JSON list of C-alpha atoms in Angstrom, two decimals:
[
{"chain": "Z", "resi": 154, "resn": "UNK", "atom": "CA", "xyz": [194.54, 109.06, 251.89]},
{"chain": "Z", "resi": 155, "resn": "UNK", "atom": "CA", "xyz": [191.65, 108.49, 254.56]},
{"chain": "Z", "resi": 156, "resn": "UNK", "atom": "CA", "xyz": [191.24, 110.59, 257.60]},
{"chain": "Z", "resi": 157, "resn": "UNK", "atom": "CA", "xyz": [190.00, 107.95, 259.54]},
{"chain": "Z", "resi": 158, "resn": "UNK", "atom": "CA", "xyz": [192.26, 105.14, 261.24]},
{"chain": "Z", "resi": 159, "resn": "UNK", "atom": "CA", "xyz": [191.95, 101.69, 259.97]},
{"chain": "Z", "resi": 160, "resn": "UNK", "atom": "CA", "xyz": [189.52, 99.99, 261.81]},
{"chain": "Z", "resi": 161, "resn": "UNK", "atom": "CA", "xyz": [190.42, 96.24, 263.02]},
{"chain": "Z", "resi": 162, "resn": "UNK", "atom": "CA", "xyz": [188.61, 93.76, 261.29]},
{"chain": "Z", "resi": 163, "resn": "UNK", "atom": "CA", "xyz": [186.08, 92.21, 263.62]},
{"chain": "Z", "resi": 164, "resn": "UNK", "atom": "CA", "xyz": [185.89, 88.50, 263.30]},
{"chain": "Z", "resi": 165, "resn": "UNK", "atom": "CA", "xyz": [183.20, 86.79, 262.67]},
{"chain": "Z", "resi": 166, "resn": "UNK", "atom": "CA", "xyz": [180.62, 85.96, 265.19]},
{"chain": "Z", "resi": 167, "resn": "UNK", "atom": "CA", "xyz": [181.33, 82.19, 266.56]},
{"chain": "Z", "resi": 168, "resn": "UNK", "atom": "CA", "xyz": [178.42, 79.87, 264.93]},
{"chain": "Z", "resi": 169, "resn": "UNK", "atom": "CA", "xyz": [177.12, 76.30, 266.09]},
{"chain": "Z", "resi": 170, "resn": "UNK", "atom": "CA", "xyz": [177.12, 73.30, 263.96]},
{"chain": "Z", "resi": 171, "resn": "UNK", "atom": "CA", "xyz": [173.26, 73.69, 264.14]},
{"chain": "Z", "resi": 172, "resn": "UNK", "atom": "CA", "xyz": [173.27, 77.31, 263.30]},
{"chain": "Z", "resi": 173, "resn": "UNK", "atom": "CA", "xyz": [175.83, 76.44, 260.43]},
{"chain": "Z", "resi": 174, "resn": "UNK", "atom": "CA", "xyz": [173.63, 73.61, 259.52]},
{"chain": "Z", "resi": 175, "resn": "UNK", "atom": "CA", "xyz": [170.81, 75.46, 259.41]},
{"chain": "Z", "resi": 176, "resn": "UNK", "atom": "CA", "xyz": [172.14, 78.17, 256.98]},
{"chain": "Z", "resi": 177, "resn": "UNK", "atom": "CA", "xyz": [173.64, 75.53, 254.87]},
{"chain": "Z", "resi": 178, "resn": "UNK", "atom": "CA", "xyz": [169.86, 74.12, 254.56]},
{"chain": "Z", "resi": 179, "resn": "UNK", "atom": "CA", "xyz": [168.78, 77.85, 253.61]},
{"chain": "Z", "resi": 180, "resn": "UNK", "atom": "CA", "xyz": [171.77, 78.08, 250.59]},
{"chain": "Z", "resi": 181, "resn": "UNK", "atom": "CA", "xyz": [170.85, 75.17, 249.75]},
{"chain": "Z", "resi": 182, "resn": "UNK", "atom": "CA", "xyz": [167.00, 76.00, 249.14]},
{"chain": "Z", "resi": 183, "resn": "UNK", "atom": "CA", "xyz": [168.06, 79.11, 246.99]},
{"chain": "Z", "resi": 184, "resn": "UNK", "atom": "CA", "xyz": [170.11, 76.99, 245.14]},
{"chain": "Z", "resi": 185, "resn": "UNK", "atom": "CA", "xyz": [173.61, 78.33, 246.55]},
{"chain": "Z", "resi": 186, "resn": "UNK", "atom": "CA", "xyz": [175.22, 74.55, 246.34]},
{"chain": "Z", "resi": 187, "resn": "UNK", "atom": "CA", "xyz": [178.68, 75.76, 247.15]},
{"chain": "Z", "resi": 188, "resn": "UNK", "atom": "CA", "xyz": [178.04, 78.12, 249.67]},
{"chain": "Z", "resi": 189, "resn": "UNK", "atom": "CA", "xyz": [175.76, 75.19, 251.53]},
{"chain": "Z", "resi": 190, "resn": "UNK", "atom": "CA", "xyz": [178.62, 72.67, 250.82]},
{"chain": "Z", "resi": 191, "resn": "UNK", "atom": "CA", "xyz": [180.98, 74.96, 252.59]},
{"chain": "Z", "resi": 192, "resn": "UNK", "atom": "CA", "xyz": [178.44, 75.44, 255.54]},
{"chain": "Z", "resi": 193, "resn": "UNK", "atom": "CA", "xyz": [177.98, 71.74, 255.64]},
{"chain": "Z", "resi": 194, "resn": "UNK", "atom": "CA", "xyz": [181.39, 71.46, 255.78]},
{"chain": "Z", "resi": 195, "resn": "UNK", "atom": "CA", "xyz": [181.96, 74.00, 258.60]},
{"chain": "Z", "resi": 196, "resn": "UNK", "atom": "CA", "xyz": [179.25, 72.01, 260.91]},
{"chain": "Z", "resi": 197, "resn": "UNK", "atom": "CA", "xyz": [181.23, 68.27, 260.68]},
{"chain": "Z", "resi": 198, "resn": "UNK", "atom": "CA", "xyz": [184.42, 70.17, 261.57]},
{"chain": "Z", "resi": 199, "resn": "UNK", "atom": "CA", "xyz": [183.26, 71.84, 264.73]},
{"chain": "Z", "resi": 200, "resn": "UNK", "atom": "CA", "xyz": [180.74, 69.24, 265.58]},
{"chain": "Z", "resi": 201, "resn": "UNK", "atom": "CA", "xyz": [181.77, 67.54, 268.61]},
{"chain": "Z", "resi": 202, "resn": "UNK", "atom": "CA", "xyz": [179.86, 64.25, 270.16]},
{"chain": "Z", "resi": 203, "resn": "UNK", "atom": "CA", "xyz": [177.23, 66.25, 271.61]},
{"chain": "Z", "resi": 204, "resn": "UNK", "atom": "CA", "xyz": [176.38, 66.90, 267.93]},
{"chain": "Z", "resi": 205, "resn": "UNK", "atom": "CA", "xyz": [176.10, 64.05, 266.50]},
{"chain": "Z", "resi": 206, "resn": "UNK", "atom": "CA", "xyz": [172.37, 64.54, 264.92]},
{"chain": "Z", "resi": 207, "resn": "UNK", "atom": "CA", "xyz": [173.80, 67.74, 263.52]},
{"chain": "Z", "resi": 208, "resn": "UNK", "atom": "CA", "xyz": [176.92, 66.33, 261.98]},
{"chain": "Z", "resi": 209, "resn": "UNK", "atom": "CA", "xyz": [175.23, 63.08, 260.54]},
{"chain": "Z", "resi": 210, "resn": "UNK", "atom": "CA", "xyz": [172.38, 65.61, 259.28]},
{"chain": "Z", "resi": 211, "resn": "UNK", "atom": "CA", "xyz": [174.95, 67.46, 257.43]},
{"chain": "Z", "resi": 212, "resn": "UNK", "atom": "CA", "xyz": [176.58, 64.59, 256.17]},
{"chain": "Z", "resi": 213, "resn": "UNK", "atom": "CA", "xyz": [173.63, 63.32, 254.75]},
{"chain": "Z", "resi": 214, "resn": "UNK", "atom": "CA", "xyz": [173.10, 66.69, 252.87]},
{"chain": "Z", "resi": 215, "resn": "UNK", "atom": "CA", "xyz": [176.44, 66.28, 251.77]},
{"chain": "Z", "resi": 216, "resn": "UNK", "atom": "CA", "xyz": [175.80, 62.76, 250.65]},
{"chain": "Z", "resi": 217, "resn": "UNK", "atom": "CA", "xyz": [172.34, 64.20, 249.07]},
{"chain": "Z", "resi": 218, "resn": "UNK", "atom": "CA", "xyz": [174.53, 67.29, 246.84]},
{"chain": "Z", "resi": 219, "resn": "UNK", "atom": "CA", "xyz": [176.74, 64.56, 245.87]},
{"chain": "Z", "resi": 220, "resn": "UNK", "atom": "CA", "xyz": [173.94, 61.94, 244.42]},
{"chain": "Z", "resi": 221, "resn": "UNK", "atom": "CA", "xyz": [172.53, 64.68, 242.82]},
{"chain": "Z", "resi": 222, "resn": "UNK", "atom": "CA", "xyz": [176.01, 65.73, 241.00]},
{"chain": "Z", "resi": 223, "resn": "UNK", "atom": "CA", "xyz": [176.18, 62.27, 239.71]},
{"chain": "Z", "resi": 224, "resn": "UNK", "atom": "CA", "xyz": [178.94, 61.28, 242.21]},
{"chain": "Z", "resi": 225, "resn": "UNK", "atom": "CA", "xyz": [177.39, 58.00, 243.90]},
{"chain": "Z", "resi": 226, "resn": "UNK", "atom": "CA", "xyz": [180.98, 56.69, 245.06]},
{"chain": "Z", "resi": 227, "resn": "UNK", "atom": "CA", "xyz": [181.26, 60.08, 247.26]},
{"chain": "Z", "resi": 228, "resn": "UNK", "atom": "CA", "xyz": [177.11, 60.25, 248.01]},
{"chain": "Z", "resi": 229, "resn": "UNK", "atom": "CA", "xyz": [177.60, 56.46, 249.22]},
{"chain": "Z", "resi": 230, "resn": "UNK", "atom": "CA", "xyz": [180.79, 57.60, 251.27]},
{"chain": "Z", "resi": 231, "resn": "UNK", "atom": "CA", "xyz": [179.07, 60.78, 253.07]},
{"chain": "Z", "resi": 232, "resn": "UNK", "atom": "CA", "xyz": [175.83, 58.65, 253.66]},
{"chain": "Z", "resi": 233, "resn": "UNK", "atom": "CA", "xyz": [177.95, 55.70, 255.76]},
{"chain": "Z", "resi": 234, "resn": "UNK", "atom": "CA", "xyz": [179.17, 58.47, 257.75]},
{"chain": "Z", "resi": 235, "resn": "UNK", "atom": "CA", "xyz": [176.18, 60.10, 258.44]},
{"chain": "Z", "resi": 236, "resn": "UNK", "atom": "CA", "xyz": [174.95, 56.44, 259.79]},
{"chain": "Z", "resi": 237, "resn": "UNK", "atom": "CA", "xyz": [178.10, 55.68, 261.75]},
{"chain": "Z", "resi": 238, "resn": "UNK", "atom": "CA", "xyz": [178.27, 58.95, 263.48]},
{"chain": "Z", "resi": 239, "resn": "UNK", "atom": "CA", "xyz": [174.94, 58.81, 264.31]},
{"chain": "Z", "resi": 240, "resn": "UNK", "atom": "CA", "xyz": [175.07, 55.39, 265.93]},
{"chain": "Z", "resi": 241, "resn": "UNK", "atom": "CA", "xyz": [177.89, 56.25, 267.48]},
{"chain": "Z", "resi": 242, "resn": "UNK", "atom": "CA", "xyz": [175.81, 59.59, 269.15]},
{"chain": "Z", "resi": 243, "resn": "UNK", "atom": "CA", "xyz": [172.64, 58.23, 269.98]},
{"chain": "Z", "resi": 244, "resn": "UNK", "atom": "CA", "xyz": [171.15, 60.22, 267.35]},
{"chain": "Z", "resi": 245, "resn": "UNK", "atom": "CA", "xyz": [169.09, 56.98, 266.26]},
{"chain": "Z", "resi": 246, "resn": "UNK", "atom": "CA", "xyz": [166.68, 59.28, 264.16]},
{"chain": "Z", "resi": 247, "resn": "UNK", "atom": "CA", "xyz": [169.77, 60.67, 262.81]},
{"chain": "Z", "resi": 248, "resn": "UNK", "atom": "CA", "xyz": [170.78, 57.42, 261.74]},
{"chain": "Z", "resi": 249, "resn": "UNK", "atom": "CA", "xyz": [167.79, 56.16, 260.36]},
{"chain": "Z", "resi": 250, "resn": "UNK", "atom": "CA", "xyz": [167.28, 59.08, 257.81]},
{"chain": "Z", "resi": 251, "resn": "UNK", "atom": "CA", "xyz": [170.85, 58.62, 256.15]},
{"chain": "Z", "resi": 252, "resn": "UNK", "atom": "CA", "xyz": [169.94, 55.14, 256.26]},
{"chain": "Z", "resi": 253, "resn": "UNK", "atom": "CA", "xyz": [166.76, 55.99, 254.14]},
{"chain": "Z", "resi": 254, "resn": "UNK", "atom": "CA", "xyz": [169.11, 58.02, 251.95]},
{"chain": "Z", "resi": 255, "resn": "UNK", "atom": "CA", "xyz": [171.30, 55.14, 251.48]},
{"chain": "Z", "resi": 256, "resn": "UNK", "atom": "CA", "xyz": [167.94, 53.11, 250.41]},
{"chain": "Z", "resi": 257, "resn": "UNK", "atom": "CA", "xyz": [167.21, 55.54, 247.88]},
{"chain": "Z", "resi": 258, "resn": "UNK", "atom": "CA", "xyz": [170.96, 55.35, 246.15]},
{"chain": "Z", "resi": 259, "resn": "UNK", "atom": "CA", "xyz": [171.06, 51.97, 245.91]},
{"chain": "Z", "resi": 260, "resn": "UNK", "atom": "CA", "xyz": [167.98, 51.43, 245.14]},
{"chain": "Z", "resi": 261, "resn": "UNK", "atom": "CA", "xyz": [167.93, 53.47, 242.14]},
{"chain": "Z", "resi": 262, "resn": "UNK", "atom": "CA", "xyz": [171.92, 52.35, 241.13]},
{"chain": "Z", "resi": 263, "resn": "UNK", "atom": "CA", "xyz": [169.52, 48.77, 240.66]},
{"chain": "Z", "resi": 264, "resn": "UNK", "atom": "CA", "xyz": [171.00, 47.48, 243.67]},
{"chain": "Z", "resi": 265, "resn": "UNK", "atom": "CA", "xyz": [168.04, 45.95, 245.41]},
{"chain": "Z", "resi": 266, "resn": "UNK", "atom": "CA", "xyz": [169.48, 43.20, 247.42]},
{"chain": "Z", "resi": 267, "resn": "UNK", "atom": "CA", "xyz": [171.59, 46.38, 248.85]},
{"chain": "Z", "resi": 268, "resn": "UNK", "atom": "CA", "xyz": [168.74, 48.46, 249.34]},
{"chain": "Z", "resi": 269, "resn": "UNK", "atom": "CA", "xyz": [166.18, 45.76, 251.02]},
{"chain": "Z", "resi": 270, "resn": "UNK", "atom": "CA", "xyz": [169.31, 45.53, 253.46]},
{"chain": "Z", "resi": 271, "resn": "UNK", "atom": "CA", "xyz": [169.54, 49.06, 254.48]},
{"chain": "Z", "resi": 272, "resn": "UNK", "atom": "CA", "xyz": [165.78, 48.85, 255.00]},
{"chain": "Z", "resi": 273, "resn": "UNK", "atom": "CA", "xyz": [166.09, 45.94, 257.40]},
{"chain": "Z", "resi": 274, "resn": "UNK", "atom": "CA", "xyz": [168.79, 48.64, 258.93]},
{"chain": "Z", "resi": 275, "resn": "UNK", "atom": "CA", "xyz": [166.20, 51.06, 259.12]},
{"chain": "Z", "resi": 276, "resn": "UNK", "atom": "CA", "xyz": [163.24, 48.99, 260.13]},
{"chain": "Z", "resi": 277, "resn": "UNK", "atom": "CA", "xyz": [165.43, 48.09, 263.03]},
{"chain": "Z", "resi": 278, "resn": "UNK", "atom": "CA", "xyz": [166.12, 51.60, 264.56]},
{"chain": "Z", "resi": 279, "resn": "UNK", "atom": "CA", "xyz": [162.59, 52.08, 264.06]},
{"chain": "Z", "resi": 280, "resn": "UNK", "atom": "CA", "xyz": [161.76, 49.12, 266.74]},
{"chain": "Z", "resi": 281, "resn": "UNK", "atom": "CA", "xyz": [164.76, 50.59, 268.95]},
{"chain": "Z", "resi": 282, "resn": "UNK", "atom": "CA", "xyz": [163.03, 54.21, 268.66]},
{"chain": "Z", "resi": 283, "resn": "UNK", "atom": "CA", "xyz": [160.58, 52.07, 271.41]},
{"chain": "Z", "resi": 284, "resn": "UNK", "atom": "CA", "xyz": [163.32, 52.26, 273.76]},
{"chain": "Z", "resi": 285, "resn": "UNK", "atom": "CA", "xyz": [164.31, 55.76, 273.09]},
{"chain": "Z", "resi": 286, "resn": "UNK", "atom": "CA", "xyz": [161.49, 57.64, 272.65]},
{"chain": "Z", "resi": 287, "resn": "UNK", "atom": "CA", "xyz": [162.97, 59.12, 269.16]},
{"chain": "Z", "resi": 288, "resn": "UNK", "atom": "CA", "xyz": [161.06, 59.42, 266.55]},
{"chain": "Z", "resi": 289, "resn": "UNK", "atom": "CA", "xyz": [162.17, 57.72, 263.44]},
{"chain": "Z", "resi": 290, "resn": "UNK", "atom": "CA", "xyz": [160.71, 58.51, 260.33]},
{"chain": "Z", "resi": 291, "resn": "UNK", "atom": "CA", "xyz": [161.75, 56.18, 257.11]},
{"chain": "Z", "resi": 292, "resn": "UNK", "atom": "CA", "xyz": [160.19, 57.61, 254.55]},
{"chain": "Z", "resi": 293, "resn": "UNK", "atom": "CA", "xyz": [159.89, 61.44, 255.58]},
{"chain": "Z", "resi": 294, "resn": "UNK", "atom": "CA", "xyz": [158.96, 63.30, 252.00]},
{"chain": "Z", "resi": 295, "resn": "UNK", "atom": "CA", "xyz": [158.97, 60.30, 250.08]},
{"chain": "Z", "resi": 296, "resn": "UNK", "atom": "CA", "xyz": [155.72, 59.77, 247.42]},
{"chain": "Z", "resi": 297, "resn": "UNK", "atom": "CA", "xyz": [154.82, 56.43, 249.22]},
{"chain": "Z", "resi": 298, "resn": "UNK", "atom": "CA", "xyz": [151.30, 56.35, 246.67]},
{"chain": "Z", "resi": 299, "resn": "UNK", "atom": "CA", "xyz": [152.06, 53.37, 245.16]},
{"chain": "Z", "resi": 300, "resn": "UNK", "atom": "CA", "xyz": [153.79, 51.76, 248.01]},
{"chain": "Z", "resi": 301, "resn": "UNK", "atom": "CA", "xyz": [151.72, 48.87, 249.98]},
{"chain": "Z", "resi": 302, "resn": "UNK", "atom": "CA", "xyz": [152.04, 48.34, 253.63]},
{"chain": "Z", "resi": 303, "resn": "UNK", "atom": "CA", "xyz": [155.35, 46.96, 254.69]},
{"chain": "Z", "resi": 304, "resn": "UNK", "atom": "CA", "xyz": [155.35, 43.77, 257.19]},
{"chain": "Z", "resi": 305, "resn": "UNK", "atom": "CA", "xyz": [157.54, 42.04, 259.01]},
{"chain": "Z", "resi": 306, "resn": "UNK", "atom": "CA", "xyz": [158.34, 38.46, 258.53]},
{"chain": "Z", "resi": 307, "resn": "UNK", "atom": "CA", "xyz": [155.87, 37.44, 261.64]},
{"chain": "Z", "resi": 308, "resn": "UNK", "atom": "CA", "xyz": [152.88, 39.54, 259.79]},
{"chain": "Z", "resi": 309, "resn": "UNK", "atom": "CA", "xyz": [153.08, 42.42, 261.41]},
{"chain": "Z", "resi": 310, "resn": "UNK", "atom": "CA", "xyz": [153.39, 46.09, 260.19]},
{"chain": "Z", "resi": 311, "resn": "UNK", "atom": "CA", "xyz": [155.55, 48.47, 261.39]},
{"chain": "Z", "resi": 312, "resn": "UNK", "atom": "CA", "xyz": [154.35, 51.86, 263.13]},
{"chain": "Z", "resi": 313, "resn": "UNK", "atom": "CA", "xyz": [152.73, 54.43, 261.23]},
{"chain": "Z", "resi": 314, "resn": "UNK", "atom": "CA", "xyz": [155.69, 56.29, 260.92]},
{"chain": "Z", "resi": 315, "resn": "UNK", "atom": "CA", "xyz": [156.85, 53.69, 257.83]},
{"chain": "Z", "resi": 316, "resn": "UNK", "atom": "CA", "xyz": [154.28, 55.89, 255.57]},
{"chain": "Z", "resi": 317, "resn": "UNK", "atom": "CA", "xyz": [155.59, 59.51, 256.58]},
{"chain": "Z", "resi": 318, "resn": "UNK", "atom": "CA", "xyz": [153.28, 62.37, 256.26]},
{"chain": "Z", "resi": 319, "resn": "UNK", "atom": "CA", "xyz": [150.93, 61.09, 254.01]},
{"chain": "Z", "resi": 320, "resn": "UNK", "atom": "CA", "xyz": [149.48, 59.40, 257.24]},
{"chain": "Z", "resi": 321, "resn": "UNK", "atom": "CA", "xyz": [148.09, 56.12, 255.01]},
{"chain": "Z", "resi": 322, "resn": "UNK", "atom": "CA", "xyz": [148.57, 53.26, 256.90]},
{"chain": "Z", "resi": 323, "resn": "UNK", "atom": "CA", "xyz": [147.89, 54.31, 259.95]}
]
């Protein structure tokens, strides 16, 4: 029998949907998937419409986890709600990277009518970006090499930011 009184258990320290988000991201690097889908979890259920980039963010990592476990019906699912939460914020970037996300699925489910619509989606947040002063990148990471310019039906391209970081394009 200890000496020493019991000590109260000291909760744990209150964390923001970014900070949760964040750490999430980290498990999720290390290849922790549960721990990041509980984190993930944690910042959609104390999100509140101020945080509507951070929720749709982690919704779209959920969405991600869940393509990559084969689940497209739940990937799909998590994806639309990353996009309507972030229209509903503001958080047009927001949007238009779940949006990309949402390209990718259906575009490699062979759904390409589906997947050229969710690009017309994107394309136009990209022009309302001009309003907002967000930055919306489409294709942020993607291997655009083999990819040619994209144009609109008038002719002309759409900003630089269509190519991501490779810069081509621009």
């Amino acid at each position: 029998m200890s000496m020493h009184p019991a000590t109260p258990a000291v909760p744990p320290p209150v964390r923001s949907p970014r900070e949760l988000l964040r750490a999430g991201v980290e498990h999720e690097r290390y290849g922790r998937l549960p721990e990041a889908l509980d984190l993930y979890a944690a910042a959609i259920e104390c999100g509140g419409p101020r945080d509507a980039a951070v929720v749709s963010e982690a919704l779209r990592h959920l969405a991600l986890l869940h393509h990559l476990r084969a689940e497209p019906e739940a990937a799909r699912d998590y994806g639309e709600r990353a996009v309507a939460v972030a229209l509903e914020g503001g958080a047009t970037a927001a949007a238009a990277e779940a949006l990309n996300a949402l390209v990718g699925f259906a575009f490699e489910a062979g759904r390409h009518e589906d997947a050229g619509e969710l690009v017309e989606q994107a394309l136009q947040l990209e022009g309302a970006q001009l309003f907002t002063g967000e930055k919306v990148s489409l294709c942020q990471g993607a291997d655009t090499t083999d990819v040619p310019p994209a144009t609109s039906p008038s002719g002309a391209r759409p900003s630089a930011t269509l190519a991501g970081r490779h810069g081509r394009w621009s």
